[in-house]
Tab-separated table of C-alpha atoms in Angstrom:
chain	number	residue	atom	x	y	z
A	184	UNK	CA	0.000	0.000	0.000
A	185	UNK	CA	2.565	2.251	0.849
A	186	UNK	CA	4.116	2.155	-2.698
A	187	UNK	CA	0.924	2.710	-4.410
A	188	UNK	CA	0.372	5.331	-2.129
A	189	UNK	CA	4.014	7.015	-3.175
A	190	UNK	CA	2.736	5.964	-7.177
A	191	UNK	CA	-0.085	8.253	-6.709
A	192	UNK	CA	0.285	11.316	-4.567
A	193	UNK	CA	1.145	14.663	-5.323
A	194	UNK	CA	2.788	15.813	-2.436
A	195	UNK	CA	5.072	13.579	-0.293
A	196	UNK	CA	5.806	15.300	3.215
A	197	UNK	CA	8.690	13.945	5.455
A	198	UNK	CA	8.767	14.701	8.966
A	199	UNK	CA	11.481	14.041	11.642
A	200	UNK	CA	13.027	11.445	9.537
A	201	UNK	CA	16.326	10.552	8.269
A	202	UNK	CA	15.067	8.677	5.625
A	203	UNK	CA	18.266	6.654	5.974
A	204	UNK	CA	16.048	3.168	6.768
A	205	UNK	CA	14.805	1.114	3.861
A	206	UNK	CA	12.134	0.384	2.906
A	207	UNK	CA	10.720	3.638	4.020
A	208	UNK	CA	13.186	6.071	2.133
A	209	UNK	CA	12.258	4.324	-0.831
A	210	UNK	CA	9.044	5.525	-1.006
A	211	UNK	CA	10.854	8.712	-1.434
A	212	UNK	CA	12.418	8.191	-4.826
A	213	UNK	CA	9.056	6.696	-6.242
A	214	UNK	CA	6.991	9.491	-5.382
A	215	UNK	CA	9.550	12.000	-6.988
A	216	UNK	CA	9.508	10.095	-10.410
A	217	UNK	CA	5.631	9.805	-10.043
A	218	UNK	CA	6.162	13.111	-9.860
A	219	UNK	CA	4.967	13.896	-6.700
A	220	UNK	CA	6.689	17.019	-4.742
A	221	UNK	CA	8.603	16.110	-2.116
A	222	UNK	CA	8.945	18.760	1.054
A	223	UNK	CA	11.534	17.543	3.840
A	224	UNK	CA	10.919	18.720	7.491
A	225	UNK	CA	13.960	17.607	10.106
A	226	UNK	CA	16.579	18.996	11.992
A	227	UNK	CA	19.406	17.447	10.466
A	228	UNK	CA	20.423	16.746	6.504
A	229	UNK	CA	19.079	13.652	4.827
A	230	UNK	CA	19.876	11.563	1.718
A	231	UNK	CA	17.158	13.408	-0.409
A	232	UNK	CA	17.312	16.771	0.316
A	233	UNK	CA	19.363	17.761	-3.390
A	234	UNK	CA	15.812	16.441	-4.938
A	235	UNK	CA	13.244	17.711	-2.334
A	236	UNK	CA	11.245	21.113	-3.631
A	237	UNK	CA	12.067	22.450	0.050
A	238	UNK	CA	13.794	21.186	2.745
A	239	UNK	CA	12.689	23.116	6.323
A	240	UNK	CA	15.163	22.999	8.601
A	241	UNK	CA	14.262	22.933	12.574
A	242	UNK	CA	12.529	20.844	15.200
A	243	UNK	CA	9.144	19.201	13.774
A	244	UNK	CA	8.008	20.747	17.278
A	245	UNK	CA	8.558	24.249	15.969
A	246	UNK	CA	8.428	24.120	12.069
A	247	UNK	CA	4.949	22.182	11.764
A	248	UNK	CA	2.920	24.522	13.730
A	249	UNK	CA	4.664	27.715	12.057
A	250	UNK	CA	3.281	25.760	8.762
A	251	UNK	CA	-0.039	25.389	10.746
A	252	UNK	CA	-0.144	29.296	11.425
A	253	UNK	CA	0.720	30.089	7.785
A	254	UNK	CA	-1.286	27.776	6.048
């Protein structure tokens, strides 16, 4: 489920991960080529950031309500 899931969305949103541990980070790659956008929330660097469409840098604690309050 989780693949179709990354087939089909349009937005992938990854939050306080690493997304060093397989097979979650692959879900990654497949929704970019689905062409999905792919926004990165977590306090330090990951694998994917180079091909993320924005990478938000801070603790989810702090960054995801800011997103709350602007959304």
């Amino acid at each position: 489920r989780a693949q179709l899931a990354a087939e089909t969305c349009d937005l992938l949103l990854a939050v306080g991960s690493s997304l060093g541990v397989y097979p979650a980070a692959g879900m990654v790659p497949i929704a970019k080529e689905s062409g999905a956008a792919l926004i990165i929330v977590n306090a330090e660097p990951t694998p994917f950031d180079p091909i993320a469409d924005a990478v938000l840098r801070g603790s989810i604690s702090e960054v995801l309500p800011a997103l709350v309050r602007a959304s």
